[in-house]
Short mmCIF file of C-alpha atoms in Angstrom, two decimals:
data_model
loop_
_atom_site.label_atom_id
_atom_site.label_comp_id
_atom_site.label_asym_id
_atom_site.label_seq_id
_atom_site.Cartn_x
_atom_site.Cartn_y
_atom_site.Cartn_z
CA ALA A 1 24.79 -23.54 -15.47
CA ALA A 2 25.46 -25.65 -12.39
CA LEU A 3 26.24 -22.56 -10.33
CA ALA A 4 23.05 -20.88 -11.60
CA ASP A 5 20.99 -23.93 -10.65
CA GLY A 6 22.64 -23.93 -7.23
CA CYS A 7 21.76 -20.26 -6.73
CA SER A 8 18.16 -20.95 -7.74
CA ASN A 9 17.98 -23.83 -5.25
CA ILE A 10 19.28 -21.59 -2.47
CA VAL A 11 16.59 -19.01 -3.30
CA GLY A 12 14.01 -21.79 -3.00
CA GLU A 13 15.38 -22.81 0.40
CA ILE A 14 15.20 -19.22 1.62
CA ALA A 15 11.57 -19.00 0.51
CA ASP A 16 10.86 -22.27 2.35
CA LEU A 17 12.43 -20.82 5.49
CA GLN A 18 10.19 -17.76 5.23
CA ARG A 19 7.10 -19.98 5.00
CA ALA A 20 8.35 -21.93 8.01
CA GLU A 21 8.85 -18.63 9.87
CA ALA A 22 5.25 -17.65 9.07
CA ARG A 23 4.02 -20.95 10.52
CA ARG A 24 6.17 -20.36 13.60
CA GLN A 25 4.67 -16.88 13.96
CA ALA A 26 1.17 -18.39 13.75
CA TRP A 27 2.10 -20.79 16.55
CA MET A 28 3.40 -17.84 18.60
CA VAL A 29 0.12 -15.96 18.03
CA GLU A 30 -1.90 -18.94 19.23
CA LEU A 31 0.24 -19.34 22.37
CA ILE A 32 0.06 -15.62 23.20
CA ASP A 33 -3.73 -15.60 22.96
CA GLU A 34 -3.94 -18.84 24.95
CA ALA A 35 -1.83 -17.22 27.69
CA ARG A 36 -4.11 -14.18 27.66
CA ARG A 37 -7.26 -16.25 28.04
CA ALA A 38 -5.72 -18.39 30.78
CA SER A 39 -4.55 -15.29 32.62
CA GLU A 40 -7.98 -13.66 32.50
CA ALA A 41 -9.74 -16.87 33.53
CA SER A 42 -7.45 -17.56 36.49
CA LEU A 43 -6.72 -13.92 37.42
CA HIS A 44 -3.06 -14.82 37.08
CA GLY A 45 -0.86 -12.83 39.47
CA VAL A 46 -3.73 -10.93 41.08
CA ARG A 47 -4.24 -10.90 44.85
CA VAL A 48 -7.85 -12.00 45.28
CA LEU A 49 -8.22 -12.65 49.01
CA GLY A 50 -9.14 -9.48 50.85
CA SER A 51 -9.09 -7.47 47.63
CA THR A 52 -11.60 -4.66 47.15
CA LEU A 53 -11.05 -4.49 43.38
CA SER A 54 -14.00 -4.88 41.04
CA GLU A 55 -14.14 -7.80 38.63
CA ALA A 56 -13.23 -5.54 35.69
CA ARG A 57 -10.30 -4.13 37.62
CA ARG A 58 -9.08 -7.63 38.48
CA GLN A 59 -9.19 -8.59 34.80
CA GLU A 60 -7.19 -5.51 33.95
CA MET A 61 -4.57 -6.30 36.61
CA ALA A 62 -4.31 -9.90 35.37
CA ARG A 63 -3.59 -8.60 31.87
CA ARG A 64 -0.99 -6.16 33.22
CA SER A 65 0.68 -8.96 35.15
CA LEU A 66 0.87 -11.12 32.04
CA VAL A 67 2.29 -8.23 30.01
CA ALA A 68 5.02 -7.67 32.59
CA GLU A 69 5.85 -11.38 32.72
CA LEU A 70 6.08 -11.71 28.94
CA ALA A 71 8.15 -8.53 28.64
CA CYS A 72 10.70 -9.92 31.10
CA ALA A 73 10.78 -13.35 29.46
CA LEU A 74 11.16 -11.97 25.91
CA LEU A 75 13.42 -9.00 26.79
CA MET A 76 10.90 -6.66 25.16
CA PRO A 77 9.33 -3.34 26.17
CA GLU A 78 5.88 -3.71 27.71
CA THR A 79 4.37 -1.52 24.98
CA THR A 80 5.57 -4.05 22.38
CA VAL A 81 4.06 -6.93 24.35
CA ILE A 82 0.74 -5.09 24.67
CA GLY A 83 0.66 -4.79 20.90
CA MET A 84 1.41 -8.50 20.53
CA LEU A 85 -1.50 -9.39 22.83
CA THR A 86 -3.88 -7.09 20.96
CA ASP A 87 -2.80 -8.41 17.57
CA ALA A 88 -3.07 -12.05 18.68
CA GLU A 89 -6.59 -11.49 20.03
CA ALA A 90 -7.67 -9.87 16.75
CA LEU A 91 -6.15 -12.61 14.58
CA ILE A 92 -7.61 -15.49 16.58
CA HIS A 93 -11.09 -14.09 17.17
CA ARG A 94 -11.75 -11.58 14.34
CA LEU A 95 -9.70 -12.70 11.34
CA PRO A 96 -9.97 -16.47 10.89
CA ALA A 97 -9.01 -16.51 7.18
CA THR A 98 -5.89 -14.48 7.91
CA MET A 99 -4.84 -16.95 10.61
CA THR A 100 -5.46 -19.85 8.23
CA ALA A 101 -3.19 -18.27 5.60
CA LEU A 102 -0.53 -17.53 8.24
CA ARG A 103 -0.61 -21.11 9.56
CA ALA A 104 -0.13 -22.39 6.00
CA GLY A 105 2.81 -20.05 5.43
CA GLU A 106 0.99 -18.34 2.54
CA ILE A 107 1.43 -14.86 4.04
CA THR A 108 3.92 -13.39 6.48
CA TYR A 109 3.16 -12.04 9.93
CA LYS A 110 3.67 -8.51 8.57
CA HIS A 111 0.89 -9.14 6.04
CA ALA A 112 -1.35 -10.35 8.86
CA LYS A 113 -0.49 -7.22 10.88
CA VAL A 114 -1.67 -5.05 7.99
CA LEU A 115 -5.12 -6.66 8.17
CA VAL A 116 -5.19 -6.25 11.95
CA ASP A 117 -4.52 -2.53 11.58
CA GLN A 118 -6.97 -1.99 8.73
CA THR A 119 -9.85 -3.80 10.44
CA ALA A 120 -9.29 -2.35 13.93
CA THR A 121 -12.12 0.19 13.69
CA LEU A 122 -14.47 -1.85 11.49
CA SER A 123 -17.48 -3.79 12.68
CA PRO A 124 -16.99 -7.58 12.88
CA GLU A 125 -19.07 -8.07 9.74
CA ALA A 126 -17.16 -5.44 7.76
CA ALA A 127 -13.84 -6.85 9.02
CA LEU A 128 -14.73 -10.29 7.69
CA LEU A 129 -15.75 -8.84 4.32
CA LEU A 130 -12.51 -6.86 4.00
CA GLU A 131 -10.52 -9.94 5.00
CA GLU A 132 -12.26 -12.03 2.34
CA GLN A 133 -11.34 -9.50 -0.35
CA ALA A 134 -7.79 -8.78 0.84
CA VAL A 135 -6.24 -12.13 1.82
CA PRO A 136 -5.84 -13.38 -1.77
CA PHE A 137 -3.73 -10.31 -2.57
CA GLY A 138 -1.52 -11.01 0.46
CA ARG A 139 -0.32 -14.20 -1.21
CA SER A 140 1.29 -12.31 -4.11
CA LEU A 141 2.05 -8.74 -2.98
CA THR A 142 4.82 -7.26 -0.87
CA VAL A 143 3.81 -5.86 2.50
CA SER A 144 3.85 -2.24 1.31
CA LYS A 145 1.87 -3.07 -1.83
CA PHE A 146 -0.53 -5.15 0.25
CA ARG A 147 -1.01 -2.27 2.69
CA ALA A 148 -1.90 0.09 -0.15
CA LYS A 149 -4.29 -2.44 -1.71
CA THR A 150 -5.98 -3.21 1.60
CA ARG A 151 -6.39 0.47 2.38
CA LEU A 152 -8.02 0.98 -1.01
CA LEU A 153 -10.39 -1.94 -0.47
CA ARG A 154 -11.28 -0.66 2.97
CA GLU A 155 -12.12 2.85 1.80
CA HIS A 156 -14.42 1.51 -0.91
CA LEU A 157 -15.98 -0.89 1.56
CA ASP A 158 -16.79 1.79 4.14
CA PRO A 159 -16.78 5.17 2.34
CA ASP A 160 -19.21 6.84 4.74
CA SER A 161 -16.71 6.77 7.60
CA VAL A 162 -13.76 8.17 5.64
CA ALA A 163 -14.45 11.87 6.28
CA ALA A 164 -14.89 11.33 10.02
CA ARG A 165 -11.65 9.35 10.26
CA VAL A 166 -9.77 11.96 8.23
CA ALA A 167 -11.03 14.75 10.50
CA LYS A 168 -9.98 12.84 13.59
CA SER A 169 -6.55 11.93 12.25
CA ALA A 170 -5.85 15.49 11.07
CA GLN A 171 -5.89 16.62 14.69
CA ASP A 172 -2.79 14.47 15.31
CA ARG A 173 -0.56 16.26 12.77
CA ARG A 174 2.87 17.03 14.18
CA LEU A 175 6.57 17.49 13.48
CA ASP A 176 8.93 15.08 15.26
CA PHE A 177 12.66 15.29 15.86
CA GLN A 178 14.70 12.11 16.35
CA PRO A 179 18.48 12.04 16.86
CA ALA A 180 20.43 9.62 14.68
CA ASP A 181 24.02 8.36 14.61
CA ASP A 182 27.09 10.08 13.16
CA GLY A 183 25.92 13.64 13.63
CA MET A 184 22.61 13.15 11.81
CA ALA A 185 18.94 13.45 12.80
CA TRP A 186 15.45 12.78 11.42
CA LEU A 187 12.68 15.34 10.98
CA SER A 188 9.35 13.58 10.48
CA LEU A 189 6.29 15.55 9.40
CA TYR A 190 2.90 13.93 9.99
CA THR A 191 0.29 15.92 8.07
CA THR A 192 -2.61 15.51 5.68
CA ALA A 193 -2.00 13.42 2.56
CA PRO A 194 -2.70 16.26 0.08
CA GLU A 195 -0.22 18.59 1.79
CA ALA A 196 2.45 15.89 2.11
CA THR A 197 2.00 14.76 -1.49
CA SER A 198 2.17 18.30 -2.80
CA ILE A 199 5.32 19.15 -0.81
CA TYR A 200 7.10 15.93 -1.77
CA THR A 201 6.19 16.23 -5.45
CA ALA A 202 7.30 19.86 -5.63
CA VAL A 203 10.62 19.11 -3.89
CA ARG A 204 11.29 16.16 -6.15
CA ASP A 205 10.39 18.05 -9.32
CA HIS A 206 12.58 20.99 -8.30
CA ALA A 207 15.49 18.67 -7.51
CA LEU A 208 15.17 17.14 -10.98
CA ALA A 209 15.02 20.60 -12.55
CA VAL A 210 18.21 21.90 -10.91
CA ARG A 211 20.19 18.68 -11.24
CA THR A 212 23.29 18.99 -13.44
CA PRO A 213 25.93 16.50 -14.58
CA ALA A 214 28.56 18.44 -12.65
CA ASP A 215 26.66 18.12 -9.36
CA PRO A 216 28.05 15.14 -7.40
CA ARG A 217 24.91 14.82 -5.27
CA THR A 218 22.47 11.99 -5.83
CA LEU A 219 18.83 12.81 -6.48
CA THR A 220 17.98 11.72 -2.93
CA GLN A 221 20.62 14.01 -1.46
CA LEU A 222 19.57 16.86 -3.72
CA SER A 223 15.91 16.46 -2.68
CA ALA A 224 16.90 16.67 0.98
CA ASP A 225 18.95 19.83 0.31
CA VAL A 226 16.13 21.47 -1.68
CA PHE A 227 13.67 20.83 1.14
CA THR A 228 16.08 22.07 3.82
CA ASP A 229 16.92 25.23 1.86
CA ALA A 230 13.25 26.01 1.21
CA VAL A 231 12.19 25.59 4.85
CA SER A 232 15.20 27.53 6.15
CA ALA A 233 14.60 30.38 3.72
CA ALA A 234 10.92 30.61 4.66
CA LEU A 235 11.65 30.65 8.40
CA CYS A 236 14.33 33.32 7.91
CA GLY A 237 11.85 35.56 6.11
CA GLU A 238 13.39 35.19 2.67
CA LEU A 239 10.20 33.54 1.36
CA PRO A 240 6.58 34.36 2.30
CA ALA A 241 5.49 32.08 5.13
CA GLY A 242 1.92 33.25 5.79
CA ASP A 243 -1.34 33.38 3.87
CA GLY A 244 -1.81 35.33 0.70
CA GLY A 245 0.47 33.37 -1.60
CA PRO A 246 -0.24 32.62 -5.23
CA GLY A 247 -3.51 30.89 -5.71
CA ASP A 248 -5.12 32.03 -2.45
CA GLY A 249 -8.81 31.97 -3.16
CA GLY A 250 -8.50 33.69 -6.51
CA ASP A 251 -7.46 31.08 -9.04
CA GLN A 252 -10.14 30.05 -11.48
CA LEU A 253 -10.11 26.89 -13.57
CA GLU A 254 -9.36 27.21 -17.22
CA SER A 255 -12.16 26.14 -19.50
CA PRO A 256 -11.57 22.64 -20.84
CA GLY A 257 -12.43 23.72 -24.36
CA ASP A 258 -15.71 23.25 -26.14
CA LEU A 259 -18.01 21.56 -23.59
CA SER A 260 -20.64 20.36 -25.96
CA ASP A 261 -21.48 17.29 -23.91
CA ASP A 262 -23.98 17.99 -21.10
CA GLY A 263 -22.31 15.46 -18.83
CA GLN A 264 -18.93 17.19 -19.17
CA LYS A 265 -20.54 20.56 -18.47
CA GLN A 266 -22.13 19.20 -15.29
CA LEU A 267 -18.83 17.80 -14.11
CA PHE A 268 -16.96 21.01 -14.79
CA ASP A 269 -19.58 23.12 -13.01
CA ALA A 270 -19.47 20.79 -10.03
CA GLN A 271 -15.68 21.06 -10.01
CA LYS A 272 -15.85 24.85 -9.77
CA ARG A 273 -18.46 24.72 -7.02
CA ASN A 274 -16.25 22.45 -4.97
CA SER A 275 -13.39 24.98 -5.01
CA THR A 276 -14.81 26.37 -1.73
CA ALA A 277 -14.41 23.06 0.08
CA GLN A 278 -11.30 24.30 1.90
CA LYS A 279 -13.42 26.79 3.83
CA ARG A 280 -15.51 23.94 5.22
CA ARG A 281 -12.49 21.90 6.24
CA SER A 282 -11.06 24.00 9.07
CA GLY A 283 -8.44 22.37 11.25
CA PHE A 284 -7.06 20.20 8.43
CA GLY A 285 -3.64 21.85 8.29
CA SER A 286 -2.46 25.23 7.07
CA GLY A 287 -3.29 24.58 3.42
CA ALA A 288 -0.15 26.51 2.48
CA ALA A 289 1.27 23.65 0.46
CA PHE A 290 -1.49 23.80 -2.12
CA ARG A 291 -1.77 27.59 -2.05
CA ARG A 292 1.93 27.99 -2.80
CA ILE A 293 2.88 24.87 -4.70
CA ARG A 294 1.11 24.02 -7.91
CA PRO A 295 2.67 20.80 -9.20
CA THR A 296 0.59 18.56 -11.43
CA VAL A 297 -1.25 16.34 -8.97
CA THR A 298 -3.54 13.70 -10.40
CA VAL A 299 -6.74 12.86 -8.56
CA THR A 300 -8.89 9.98 -9.75
CA ILE A 301 -12.44 10.74 -8.68
CA PRO A 302 -15.72 8.91 -9.42
CA ALA A 303 -18.08 11.03 -11.46
CA MET A 304 -20.88 10.83 -8.89
CA THR A 305 -18.48 11.93 -6.15
CA LEU A 306 -17.43 14.97 -8.18
CA LEU A 307 -21.09 15.85 -8.65
CA GLY A 308 -21.68 15.58 -4.89
CA ARG A 309 -24.08 12.65 -5.27
CA SER A 310 -21.78 10.05 -3.71
CA GLU A 311 -19.17 9.84 -0.96
CA GLU A 312 -17.08 7.17 -2.67
CA PRO A 313 -13.37 7.95 -2.09
CA GLY A 314 -11.10 9.37 -4.75
CA THR A 315 -7.47 8.40 -5.29
CA LEU A 316 -4.50 10.77 -4.91
CA GLU A 317 -1.56 9.81 -7.11
CA GLY A 318 1.39 8.64 -5.04
CA TYR A 319 -0.71 8.14 -1.90
CA GLY A 320 -3.90 6.17 -2.39
CA PRO A 321 -7.55 6.63 -1.36
CA ILE A 322 -8.68 9.99 0.01
CA ASP A 323 -12.09 11.06 1.31
CA ALA A 324 -14.65 12.54 -1.06
CA ASP A 325 -14.44 16.09 0.37
CA THR A 326 -10.68 16.23 -0.15
CA ALA A 327 -10.96 14.79 -3.66
CA ARG A 328 -13.57 17.40 -4.60
CA GLU A 329 -11.42 20.14 -3.05
CA LEU A 330 -8.37 19.16 -5.08
CA ALA A 331 -10.41 18.87 -8.27
CA GLY A 332 -11.95 22.28 -7.62
CA GLN A 333 -8.79 24.29 -7.01
CA SER A 334 -6.58 22.85 -9.73
CA ASN A 335 -6.00 24.93 -12.84
CA VAL A 336 -4.95 21.81 -14.75
CA TRP A 337 -7.73 19.28 -15.13
CA TYR A 338 -7.28 15.63 -15.90
CA ARG A 339 -10.51 13.73 -16.20
CA MET A 340 -10.51 10.10 -15.00
CA LEU A 341 -14.09 8.91 -14.72
CA THR A 342 -14.79 5.60 -13.03
CA ASP A 343 -17.71 3.23 -13.33
CA PRO A 344 -19.98 3.73 -10.27
CA THR A 345 -20.47 -0.01 -9.75
CA ALA A 346 -17.20 -1.66 -10.75
CA GLY A 347 -14.92 1.27 -9.91
CA VAL A 348 -12.91 0.78 -13.11
CA PRO A 349 -12.06 3.64 -15.48
CA VAL A 350 -14.56 4.36 -18.24
CA ALA A 351 -13.04 7.49 -19.75
CA LEU A 352 -9.78 9.41 -19.75
CA ASP A 353 -8.81 12.61 -21.44
CA ARG A 354 -7.18 15.95 -21.05
CA THR A 355 -8.25 18.77 -23.25
CA LYS A 356 -4.90 20.30 -24.25
CA TYR A 357 -2.51 17.39 -24.51
CA LYS A 358 -1.14 16.06 -27.79
CA PRO A 359 -1.55 12.28 -28.36
CA THR A 360 1.95 11.47 -27.05
CA LYS A 361 1.31 13.21 -23.75
CA LYS A 362 -2.16 11.72 -23.56
CA MET A 363 -0.65 8.26 -23.74
CA LYS A 364 1.82 9.13 -20.99
CA GLN A 365 -0.98 10.40 -18.74
CA TYR A 366 -3.08 7.32 -19.44
CA LEU A 367 -0.18 5.03 -18.52
CA ARG A 368 0.63 7.01 -15.38
CA CYS A 369 -2.95 6.58 -14.20
CA ARG A 370 -2.90 2.91 -15.15
CA ASP A 371 0.42 1.95 -13.57
CA GLY A 372 0.58 4.17 -10.50
CA THR A 373 4.06 2.96 -9.56
CA CYS A 374 7.08 1.21 -11.03
CA ARG A 375 5.84 -2.11 -12.38
CA PHE A 376 8.69 -4.28 -11.09
CA PRO A 377 7.51 -6.65 -8.33
CA GLY A 378 7.47 -4.88 -4.98
CA CYS A 379 8.70 -1.46 -6.15
CA ASN A 380 6.71 1.55 -4.93
CA ARG A 381 8.46 4.38 -6.78
CA THR A 382 5.66 6.54 -8.13
CA ALA A 383 5.17 6.44 -11.90
CA ARG A 384 5.74 10.19 -12.06
CA HIS A 385 9.43 9.56 -11.29
CA CYS A 386 9.85 6.48 -13.50
CA ASP A 387 10.88 5.84 -17.10
CA LEU A 388 8.25 4.81 -19.63
CA ASP A 389 9.75 1.60 -21.01
CA HIS A 390 8.95 -0.42 -24.12
CA THR A 391 8.35 -3.97 -22.86
CA ASN A 392 9.43 -5.32 -26.24
CA ASP A 393 12.34 -3.08 -27.17
CA HIS A 394 11.64 -0.38 -29.71
CA ALA A 395 15.04 -1.11 -31.27
CA HIS A 396 13.85 -4.67 -31.96
CA GLY A 397 10.53 -3.65 -33.49
CA GLY A 398 8.45 -3.20 -30.37
CA PRO A 399 5.55 -0.84 -31.13
CA THR A 400 4.93 2.43 -29.31
CA GLU A 401 1.53 1.36 -28.00
CA CYS A 402 0.04 1.36 -24.52
CA ASP A 403 -0.02 -2.45 -24.52
CA ASN A 404 3.76 -2.42 -24.99
CA LEU A 405 4.61 0.32 -22.46
CA ALA A 406 4.99 0.28 -18.69
CA HIS A 407 6.67 2.43 -16.06
CA LEU A 408 9.96 1.28 -14.56
CA CYS A 409 12.11 3.21 -12.11
CA ARG A 410 15.65 3.85 -13.29
CA LYS A 411 17.06 1.02 -11.18
CA HIS A 412 14.65 -1.61 -12.48
CA HIS A 413 14.83 -0.19 -16.01
CA ARG A 414 18.54 -0.97 -15.97
CA LEU A 415 17.87 -4.37 -14.40
CA LYS A 416 15.54 -5.28 -17.27
CA HIS A 417 18.07 -4.38 -19.94
CA GLN A 418 21.28 -5.48 -18.26
CA THR A 419 20.27 -8.82 -16.70
CA THR A 420 18.36 -11.93 -17.75
CA TRP A 421 15.15 -10.83 -16.03
CA GLN A 422 12.35 -11.12 -18.60
CA VAL A 423 8.95 -9.40 -18.71
CA GLN A 424 5.86 -9.94 -20.86
CA GLN A 425 2.59 -8.02 -21.19
CA ARG A 426 -0.39 -10.28 -20.43
CA GLY A 427 -3.13 -7.79 -21.37
CA ASN A 428 -5.04 -5.18 -19.39
CA GLY A 429 -1.79 -3.81 -18.03
CA VAL A 430 -0.79 -7.06 -16.30
CA LEU A 431 2.95 -7.80 -16.42
CA GLU A 432 4.55 -11.21 -15.89
CA TRP A 433 8.18 -11.17 -14.79
CA THR A 434 10.50 -14.18 -14.98
CA SER A 435 13.61 -14.23 -12.79
CA PRO A 436 16.99 -15.60 -13.90
CA GLY A 437 16.15 -18.69 -11.83
CA GLY A 438 12.92 -19.28 -13.76
CA ARG A 439 10.42 -18.09 -11.12
CA THR A 440 7.51 -15.97 -12.31
CA TYR A 441 5.96 -12.96 -10.60
CA THR A 442 2.86 -11.06 -11.73
CA THR A 443 2.30 -7.36 -11.13
CA GLN A 444 -1.10 -5.72 -11.51
CA PRO A 445 -1.74 -2.14 -12.63
CA GLU A 446 -2.91 0.25 -9.94
CA THR A 447 -5.99 1.10 -12.04
CA TYR A 448 -7.53 -1.87 -13.79
CA SER A 449 -8.58 -1.52 -17.40
CA SER A 450 -12.05 -2.30 -18.61
CA PRO A 451 -13.65 -2.89 -22.02
CA HIS A 452 -14.89 0.71 -21.84
CA LEU A 453 -11.42 2.22 -21.35
CA GLN A 454 -9.85 2.95 -24.70
CA ALA A 455 -6.12 3.56 -24.63
CA PRO A 456 -5.24 6.63 -26.72
CA ASP A 457 -3.87 5.78 -30.13
CA GLU A 458 -0.52 7.09 -31.24
CA PRO A 459 0.95 6.54 -34.72
CA GLU A 460 4.45 5.25 -35.05
CA SER A 461 6.94 8.06 -35.60
CA ALA A 462 10.66 8.61 -35.70
CA PRO A 463 12.94 6.58 -33.40
CA PRO A 464 13.04 7.84 -29.79
CA PRO A 465 15.68 10.36 -28.72
CA PRO A 466 18.76 9.04 -26.89
CA ALA A 467 17.29 9.71 -23.43
CA GLU A 468 14.39 7.44 -24.29
CA ALA A 469 16.38 4.66 -25.93
CA GLU A 470 16.02 1.15 -24.58
CA THR A 471 19.79 0.63 -24.34
CA GLY A 472 22.63 2.70 -22.96
CA LEU A 473 20.60 4.14 -20.09
CA ASP A 474 22.16 7.16 -18.47
CA ASP A 475 21.42 9.22 -15.38
CA ALA A 476 19.23 11.79 -17.08
CA ALA A 477 15.90 12.68 -15.51
CA PRO A 478 13.06 10.24 -16.27
CA PHE A 479 11.14 11.16 -19.38
#
């Protein structure tokens, strides 16, 4: 017990050091911006006498001089210093609430940098509004979770500019090669979110499908090999690499059953009409990923967006917000239709169904949409590749209900059952975790529940099969 208390105290000291580091970073930001303003006011390092430079050019040279001086003093590349100056100027003069939180040690500098990046192209008024909504989340989320949340808030704040920004960014798609140590190298593909999500999901699903107990490779290694083999085969002519693959322009959506409700009929008709959206989106990548790969990709799309009456962004599972045109395109070309309707004012789900799923699968789809990712604090593994865990163990009487289920990746699933970490459901999908040292952490669902969202009911049945048991976890694929 004494050793455990000592460990907990050390964790507290580390957290205190991080808060002190955030305050130090805030001080650094203030000094950097003060140096910038002093340099511009005094034309620091610029030859003024006899100079024929314009005032704007002198200001530019003063900034360059300061960048060079800081780079030498800090042993940093000038490009890094330029970024530090830009970030400091934004934090001091555009994001006052962010600076206040950083000075207090409530957020880290990386959290502050996320807000700098997300507000860079917003008007000052919109930047302040986004900051007001986002900063509270920065106090409780990891940087990656905070980035995803801030991006979502931004897209809902300024939906009209999404399509233009997507079109501009799509022109920058590229494939990069970077040497690494020990005979290795990185290949980095920068492409549109739908293509990247489709490729990654298909590779991961195929790796899970071909994995065997006798194969010594990890799932990560197997995924890399599947991707390498597929690309190599296509480039060598063993697989079709051009247009004309399965699904090219000819796939029609299956009817979702008896559409007796006029609203459902409207939505379905709109979905079919939007299947031609790809033709209007030239220059957005080859489109081969979605013509050739048909994994189950879930798109959450507001009803009015699907009908073409709103430009509110949709959400692509495993990525985040996407522009309305892309969301309609994905909804239109899929031959498997999940329906996740959201309230046009609050943005929360109001209905969820799929026409052909049995209740058990309906529950799983509902929970995937609700959770989005592994529900352990800070984990970003997509729910698709996680286990569906009973919060209160089924073996100890925990019911098979949505309010007692949550997604955990295999690593954190083991952690829950093999350590003294504790978790409780607090309603509406909110989980409260308690560490062995007694600290509590709250994780929110990716899609918030509402009084209108009814979780699908499922009657209790026979005990779960061994792969789904709450104890004795093995390395089988997530169920």
